[in-house]
Amino acid sequence: MAKNNASFVSRHRWIVATFAIAAAVVLFASLSRDPAVPVRAVAAQRGTIRSVVSTNGKVEPLQNFEAHAPIGTTVRKLLVREGDHVKKGQLLVQLDDAKARSQAAQAKAQVLAAEADFSAVEKGGNREEVLTLESQIVKARTESDTAQRNLDALRRLRQQGAASPGEIKNAEDQLKRANADLNLLLQKQKNRYSQPEIARVEAQKSEAQAAYAAAEDLLNQLNIRAPFDGVVYSLPVLPGAYLNPGDLVLQEADLSKVRVRAFVDEPDVGRLAPGDRIDVTWDAMPDRTWQGTVSVIPAVIKLHGTRNVGETTCVVDNRDFKLLPNVNVGVTIITAEHRDVLTVPREAVHPEDSKTYVYQIVNNELQRRYVQTSISNLTQVEVTGGLPENALVALGPTNSKPLRNGLAVKVLH
């Protein structure tokens, strides 16, 4: 039997060799074939996508008031505390104003004296001088009238031959002297002071009024009042403390609306447009968002720390006074928003020269699909063409195998 088997093999050796080669090819093919690569995948779906600029910003008062010490002085009384809501005209802080009050009183006295001098110039002298001059004018006018009547009487007598030419001449001379005295007094009443004298008195009056205004202004600065309804958000002084000229005493602001100054990195400045929506967040209140719109497009790039930034601002409603001046906030500027559009995760999109593609999974195999895209953000990309809705796209392998067209894959859910 063994002899017969050996004889069969020897006779059909080529058939056996053929089968062996075929089995080796099948075995090699099975060993060399790549196993399915496990990948993460997601379906392209419709939704809303926003293109945003994320940065930081700072809160500023929209209407702000700062009070500084006008002179070296001490704090006499604090009438408010930080956080107090105050009304326009309310007295907030009193600084030591004793010296200023004395200066104001002196300045007021100088004003009254200067006004009296000016009034005297306008009226031709003080009251006593005016009354004396008026009395002299009345007397001179009487003498003039008497001399005129005397001359008229002598002229009538001359016509009757009862008066001599010498008497008439004396009467005429007396009238001239009386009129001259009267005219001198009238001129003195009208133009007693020269123009330089009038100018000097006017200057003294103006100087006294300016000194009094300055003294009053100093008093007002030493008694600090609220210029508008608002909140006292900074009060860095204590009663009795000494203040140097220029030291900050108090800050008040109307916090019903505040300005947020956002620092936008230079590459993102060109994406901004007036009216872009801004969302403001604060770490101290993580569940709260304030909203505004871009009001200013940066006109210059500045160095902010280690960053080159453009500054844009927005005004946000703060009627509950939660946002405080000078706090640092997070700022998200929505530069574009598209609704009901096809989106895929950013991880699924691959650039190739000037083109963009994704790997669509069809029958557990990757197929490269070139797509057209629009706006994007940190997580999503809008696909406007080249990919059907609900198409399954690969995100990435779970091992080190690179993705390629035609690769067999196994989707992990």
C-alpha positions as CSV (number, residue, x, y, z in Angstrom):
1,M,0.0,0.0,0.0
2,A,2.8,2.4,0.9
3,K,4.5,1.4,-2.3
4,N,1.4,2.3,-4.3
5,N,1.2,5.7,-2.6
6,A,4.8,6.5,-3.3
7,S,4.3,5.5,-6.9
8,F,1.3,7.8,-7.1
9,V,3.2,10.8,-5.8
10,S,6.1,10.1,-8.1
11,R,3.8,9.9,-11.1
12,H,1.8,13.0,-10.2
13,R,4.6,15.1,-8.7
14,W,3.7,18.3,-10.7
15,I,0.1,18.1,-9.4
16,V,1.3,18.0,-5.8
17,A,3.7,20.9,-6.5
18,T,1.0,23.0,-7.9
19,F,-1.3,22.5,-4.9
20,A,1.6,23.3,-2.6
21,I,2.4,26.5,-4.4
22,A,-1.3,27.5,-4.3
23,A,-1.6,26.8,-0.6
24,A,1.6,28.9,0.0
25,V,0.2,31.8,-2.0
26,V,-3.1,31.6,0.0
27,L,-1.2,31.4,3.3
28,F,1.1,34.4,2.3
29,A,-1.9,36.4,1.2
30,S,-3.7,35.7,4.5
31,L,-0.6,36.6,6.5
32,S,0.3,39.7,4.5
33,R,-3.2,41.2,4.5
34,D,-3.6,44.3,6.9
35,P,-6.1,43.7,9.7
36,A,-8.9,46.3,10.1
37,V,-7.7,49.5,11.8
38,P,-9.9,50.6,14.7
39,V,-11.0,54.2,14.3
40,R,-13.2,56.7,15.9
41,A,-16.0,58.1,13.7
42,V,-18.9,60.5,13.6
43,A,-21.7,61.2,11.3
44,A,-21.9,64.6,9.5
45,Q,-24.9,66.4,10.9
46,R,-26.7,69.7,10.5
47,G,-26.6,72.3,13.3
48,T,-25.4,75.8,14.2
49,I,-21.8,76.8,13.9
50,R,-20.1,79.9,15.1
51,S,-16.8,81.4,14.2
52,V,-15.5,83.0,17.3
53,V,-12.5,85.0,18.6
54,S,-11.7,84.0,22.2
55,T,-9.7,86.4,24.3
56,N,-9.6,88.3,27.6
57,G,-10.7,91.8,28.6
58,K,-11.2,94.3,31.4
59,V,-14.2,96.0,32.8
60,E,-14.2,99.9,32.9
61,P,-16.7,102.4,34.2
62,L,-18.6,104.0,31.5
63,Q,-19.1,107.2,33.6
64,N,-16.4,107.6,36.2
65,F,-15.4,110.2,38.8
66,E,-12.1,110.4,40.7
67,A,-11.5,112.7,43.6
68,H,-7.9,113.7,44.4
69,A,-6.5,115.8,47.2
70,P,-6.1,119.3,45.9
71,I,-3.6,120.3,48.5
72,G,-1.7,118.7,51.4
73,T,-4.4,118.0,54.0
74,T,-6.0,115.4,56.3
75,V,-9.1,113.4,56.0
76,R,-11.6,114.9,58.4
77,K,-14.7,112.7,57.9
78,L,-15.8,109.7,55.7
79,L,-19.5,109.8,55.1
80,V,-19.7,106.7,52.8
81,R,-18.2,103.2,52.5
82,E,-17.0,101.2,49.4
83,G,-20.0,99.7,47.7
84,D,-22.5,102.4,48.8
85,H,-25.0,103.7,46.3
86,V,-25.0,107.5,46.3
87,K,-27.1,110.3,44.9
88,K,-26.1,113.3,42.9
89,G,-24.9,116.1,45.2
90,Q,-24.5,113.9,48.2
91,L,-21.6,114.8,50.5
92,L,-19.2,111.9,50.5
93,V,-15.9,112.9,52.1
94,Q,-14.8,116.0,54.1
95,L,-11.1,117.0,54.1
96,D,-9.6,119.6,56.5
97,D,-10.7,122.9,55.0
98,A,-10.0,125.4,57.8
99,K,-7.2,127.2,55.9
100,A,-9.2,127.1,52.7
101,R,-12.2,128.7,54.5
102,S,-9.9,131.5,55.8
103,Q,-8.6,132.1,52.3
104,A,-12.1,132.2,50.9
105,A,-13.2,134.8,53.4
106,Q,-10.2,137.0,52.6
107,A,-10.9,136.6,48.9
108,K,-14.5,137.6,49.5
109,A,-13.4,140.7,51.3
110,Q,-11.1,141.6,48.5
111,V,-14.0,141.2,46.0
112,L,-16.2,143.5,48.0
113,A,-13.5,146.2,48.2
114,A,-12.8,145.9,44.5
115,E,-16.5,146.1,43.7
116,A,-16.8,149.3,45.9
117,D,-13.9,150.9,44.1
118,F,-15.3,150.0,40.7
119,S,-18.7,151.4,41.7
120,A,-17.0,154.6,42.9
121,V,-15.3,154.9,39.6
122,E,-18.5,154.4,37.7
123,K,-20.3,157.0,39.8
124,G,-17.4,159.5,40.0
125,G,-16.2,158.8,43.5
126,N,-17.5,157.5,46.8
127,R,-20.7,158.7,48.4
128,E,-19.2,161.5,50.3
129,E,-17.2,162.7,47.3
130,V,-20.3,162.5,45.1
131,L,-22.4,164.5,47.6
132,T,-19.7,167.2,48.0
133,L,-19.3,167.6,44.2
134,E,-23.1,167.8,43.7
135,S,-23.2,170.5,46.4
136,Q,-20.5,172.4,44.6
137,I,-22.2,172.1,41.3
138,V,-25.5,173.5,42.8
139,K,-23.6,176.4,44.3
140,A,-21.7,177.1,41.0
141,R,-24.9,177.0,39.0
142,T,-26.6,179.4,41.4
143,E,-23.6,181.8,41.1
144,S,-23.8,181.5,37.3
145,D,-27.5,182.3,37.3
146,T,-27.0,185.3,39.6
147,A,-24.2,186.7,37.4
148,Q,-26.5,186.3,34.4
149,R,-29.3,188.1,36.0
150,N,-27.0,190.9,37.2
151,L,-25.6,191.3,33.6
152,D,-29.1,191.5,32.2
153,A,-30.1,194.1,34.7
154,L,-27.1,196.3,33.9
155,R,-27.7,196.1,30.2
156,R,-31.3,197.4,30.7
157,L,-29.9,200.2,32.8
158,R,-27.3,201.0,30.1
159,Q,-30.1,201.5,27.6
160,Q,-31.6,204.1,30.0
161,G,-28.2,205.7,30.6
162,A,-28.0,204.6,34.2
163,A,-25.1,202.1,33.9
164,S,-21.6,202.7,32.6
165,P,-19.7,200.5,30.1
166,G,-17.2,199.6,32.8
167,E,-20.0,198.1,35.0
168,I,-21.3,196.0,32.1
169,K,-17.7,194.8,31.4
170,N,-17.3,193.7,35.1
171,A,-20.6,191.9,35.0
172,E,-19.7,190.1,31.8
173,D,-16.3,189.0,33.4
174,Q,-18.1,187.8,36.5
175,L,-20.5,185.7,34.4
176,K,-17.6,184.1,32.5
177,R,-15.9,183.1,35.7
178,A,-19.1,181.7,37.2
179,N,-19.7,179.6,34.0
180,A,-16.1,178.5,33.9
181,D,-16.3,177.2,37.5
182,L,-19.6,175.4,36.7
183,N,-18.2,173.8,33.6
184,L,-15.1,172.6,35.5
185,L,-17.3,171.0,38.1
186,L,-19.5,169.3,35.5
187,Q,-16.5,168.0,33.7
188,K,-15.1,166.7,36.9
189,Q,-18.4,165.0,37.6
190,K,-18.4,163.4,34.2
191,N,-14.8,162.4,33.8
192,R,-13.3,162.4,37.2
193,Y,-11.1,159.3,36.5
194,S,-8.7,158.8,33.5
195,Q,-8.9,155.6,31.4
196,P,-5.7,154.1,33.0
197,E,-7.3,154.6,36.4
198,I,-10.5,153.0,35.3
199,A,-8.6,150.1,33.7
200,R,-6.6,149.6,37.0
201,V,-9.7,149.4,39.1
202,E,-11.4,147.0,36.6
203,A,-8.3,144.7,36.7
204,Q,-8.3,144.7,40.5
205,K,-12.0,143.7,40.5
206,S,-11.3,140.8,38.0
207,E,-8.3,139.6,40.0
208,A,-10.3,139.6,43.3
209,Q,-13.2,137.7,41.6
210,A,-10.8,135.1,40.2
211,A,-9.1,134.7,43.6
212,Y,-12.5,134.2,45.2
213,A,-13.6,131.7,42.6
214,A,-10.4,129.7,43.1
215,A,-10.9,129.7,46.9
216,E,-14.5,128.5,46.4
217,D,-13.3,125.7,44.0
218,L,-10.8,124.6,46.6
219,L,-13.4,124.4,49.2
220,N,-15.6,122.3,46.9
221,Q,-12.7,119.9,46.3
222,L,-12.1,119.6,50.0
223,N,-15.8,118.7,50.5
224,I,-16.3,116.0,48.0
225,R,-19.8,115.5,46.6
226,A,-21.2,113.0,44.1
227,P,-21.5,114.5,40.6
228,F,-24.0,111.9,39.6
229,D,-26.0,108.9,40.9
230,G,-23.6,106.0,41.2
231,V,-21.6,103.6,43.3
232,V,-18.5,104.3,45.4
233,Y,-16.2,101.5,44.3
234,S,-12.9,102.7,45.7
235,L,-12.2,104.5,49.0
236,P,-8.5,104.1,49.8
237,V,-8.3,106.5,52.7
238,L,-9.0,106.5,56.5
239,P,-10.2,109.3,58.8
240,G,-7.3,111.3,60.1
241,A,-4.9,110.2,57.3
242,Y,-2.6,112.8,55.8
243,L,-2.9,113.2,52.0
244,N,-0.3,114.7,49.6
245,P,-1.5,116.8,46.8
246,G,-2.9,114.6,44.0
247,D,-3.5,111.5,46.3
248,L,-6.6,109.5,45.3
249,V,-9.4,110.0,47.7
250,L,-12.4,108.3,46.1
251,Q,-13.7,106.8,42.9
252,E,-17.4,106.7,42.0
253,A,-19.0,105.3,38.8
254,D,-22.4,104.7,37.3
255,L,-22.3,100.9,37.1
256,S,-25.7,100.4,35.5
257,K,-23.8,100.1,32.3
258,V,-20.1,99.3,32.0
259,R,-17.5,99.2,29.2
260,V,-15.6,96.0,28.5
261,R,-12.2,96.5,26.8
262,A,-11.2,93.4,24.9
263,F,-7.6,92.6,23.8
264,V,-7.7,90.9,20.4
265,D,-4.6,89.2,19.1
266,E,-3.2,90.8,15.9
267,P,-4.1,87.9,13.5
268,D,-7.8,88.0,14.6
269,V,-8.2,91.8,14.3
270,G,-9.2,91.6,10.6
271,R,-12.1,89.3,11.5
272,L,-13.9,91.9,13.5
273,A,-16.8,94.0,12.3
274,P,-19.0,96.6,14.0
275,G,-22.0,94.9,15.6
276,D,-20.4,91.5,16.1
277,R,-21.9,89.9,19.2
278,I,-19.7,89.7,22.3
279,D,-20.3,87.3,25.2
280,V,-18.6,88.3,28.5
281,T,-17.9,85.8,31.3
282,W,-16.3,86.2,34.7
283,D,-14.7,83.4,36.7
284,A,-16.3,84.7,39.9
285,M,-19.7,84.1,38.4
286,P,-19.3,81.1,36.1
287,D,-23.0,80.6,35.4
288,R,-23.5,84.2,34.2
289,T,-23.0,85.7,30.7
290,W,-23.2,89.4,29.8
291,Q,-23.8,90.4,26.2
292,G,-22.7,93.4,24.0
293,T,-21.7,94.2,20.5
294,V,-18.4,95.4,18.9
295,S,-18.5,99.2,18.9
296,V,-14.9,100.0,17.9
297,I,-12.6,98.4,15.4
298,P,-9.0,98.6,16.5
299,A,-7.1,101.4,14.6
300,V,-3.7,100.5,16.0
301,I,-1.8,97.5,17.3
302,K,-0.3,97.8,20.8
303,L,2.0,95.7,23.0
304,H,-0.1,94.2,25.8
305,G,2.3,92.2,28.0
306,T,3.9,89.8,25.6
307,R,1.1,90.1,23.0
308,N,0.5,92.3,20.0
309,V,-3.2,93.2,20.3
310,G,-5.9,95.5,19.0
311,E,-8.4,96.9,21.5
312,T,-12.1,96.8,20.9
313,T,-14.8,97.8,23.3
314,C,-18.5,97.1,24.0
315,V,-21.0,98.4,26.5
316,V,-23.0,95.8,28.5
317,D,-26.0,96.2,30.7
318,N,-25.1,95.8,34.4
319,R,-28.3,96.9,36.2
320,D,-27.7,94.4,39.0
321,F,-24.2,95.9,39.5
322,K,-22.5,92.5,39.5
323,L,-19.7,93.4,37.2
324,L,-17.1,95.5,39.0
325,P,-14.6,98.0,37.6
326,N,-11.1,96.7,36.9
327,V,-12.0,92.9,37.0
328,N,-10.6,90.7,34.3
329,V,-13.2,88.9,32.2
330,G,-13.3,86.3,29.4
331,V,-14.4,87.6,26.0
332,T,-15.9,85.6,23.1
333,I,-16.5,87.6,19.9
334,I,-18.9,85.9,17.5
335,T,-17.6,86.9,14.0
336,A,-20.0,84.7,12.1
337,E,-22.9,82.3,12.8
338,H,-24.5,79.9,10.3
339,R,-27.6,77.9,11.3
340,D,-28.9,74.6,9.9
341,V,-25.6,73.8,8.1
342,L,-23.7,70.5,7.7
343,T,-20.8,70.3,10.1
344,V,-18.1,67.8,11.0
345,P,-15.5,67.8,13.8
346,R,-12.4,69.8,13.0
347,E,-10.3,66.6,13.6
348,A,-12.0,65.0,10.6
349,V,-10.8,67.6,8.1
350,H,-7.4,67.3,6.4
351,P,-5.6,69.9,4.2
352,E,-3.9,69.0,1.0
353,D,-2.3,71.9,-0.8
354,S,-5.2,74.2,-1.6
355,K,-7.8,71.4,-1.1
356,T,-9.5,69.9,1.9
357,Y,-10.7,66.3,2.3
358,V,-12.2,63.9,4.8
359,Y,-12.2,60.1,5.0
360,Q,-15.7,58.8,4.6
361,I,-16.3,55.2,5.8
362,V,-18.1,53.1,3.3
363,N,-18.4,49.3,3.9
364,N,-15.7,49.5,6.6
365,E,-13.3,51.1,4.2
366,L,-11.9,54.6,4.0
367,Q,-12.7,56.7,0.9
368,R,-11.2,60.1,0.5
369,R,-13.7,62.8,-0.2
370,Y,-12.7,66.3,-1.2
371,V,-15.0,68.8,0.4
372,Q,-15.8,72.5,0.3
373,T,-15.8,74.3,3.7
374,S,-16.9,77.6,5.1
375,I,-16.5,78.9,8.6
376,S,-14.9,77.0,11.4
377,N,-14.1,77.2,15.1
378,L,-12.0,75.3,17.6
379,T,-14.1,72.2,17.3
380,Q,-16.3,72.2,14.2
381,V,-16.0,73.0,10.5
382,E,-18.9,73.8,8.1
383,V,-19.0,71.6,5.0
384,T,-20.7,73.2,2.0
385,G,-20.2,70.6,-0.6
386,G,-18.7,67.2,-1.4
387,L,-20.2,65.2,1.5
388,P,-23.7,63.9,2.0
389,E,-25.7,64.4,5.1
390,N,-25.2,61.7,7.8
391,A,-22.1,60.4,6.1
392,L,-19.8,58.6,8.5
393,V,-16.4,60.2,8.6
394,A,-13.3,59.0,10.4
395,L,-11.8,61.1,13.2
396,G,-8.6,59.2,13.8
397,P,-7.2,55.7,14.6
398,T,-6.9,54.4,18.1
399,N,-3.5,53.0,17.3
400,S,-0.5,54.4,15.5
401,K,-1.6,53.3,12.0
402,P,-1.9,56.3,9.6
403,L,-5.2,56.8,7.7
404,R,-5.1,56.3,3.9
405,N,-7.5,55.9,1.0
406,G,-8.8,52.3,0.8
407,L,-7.8,51.3,4.3
408,A,-10.0,48.7,6.0
409,V,-11.3,50.0,9.3
410,K,-13.3,49.0,12.2
411,V,-15.5,51.7,13.7
412,L,-15.4,52.0,17.5
413,H,-18.5,53.4,19.1
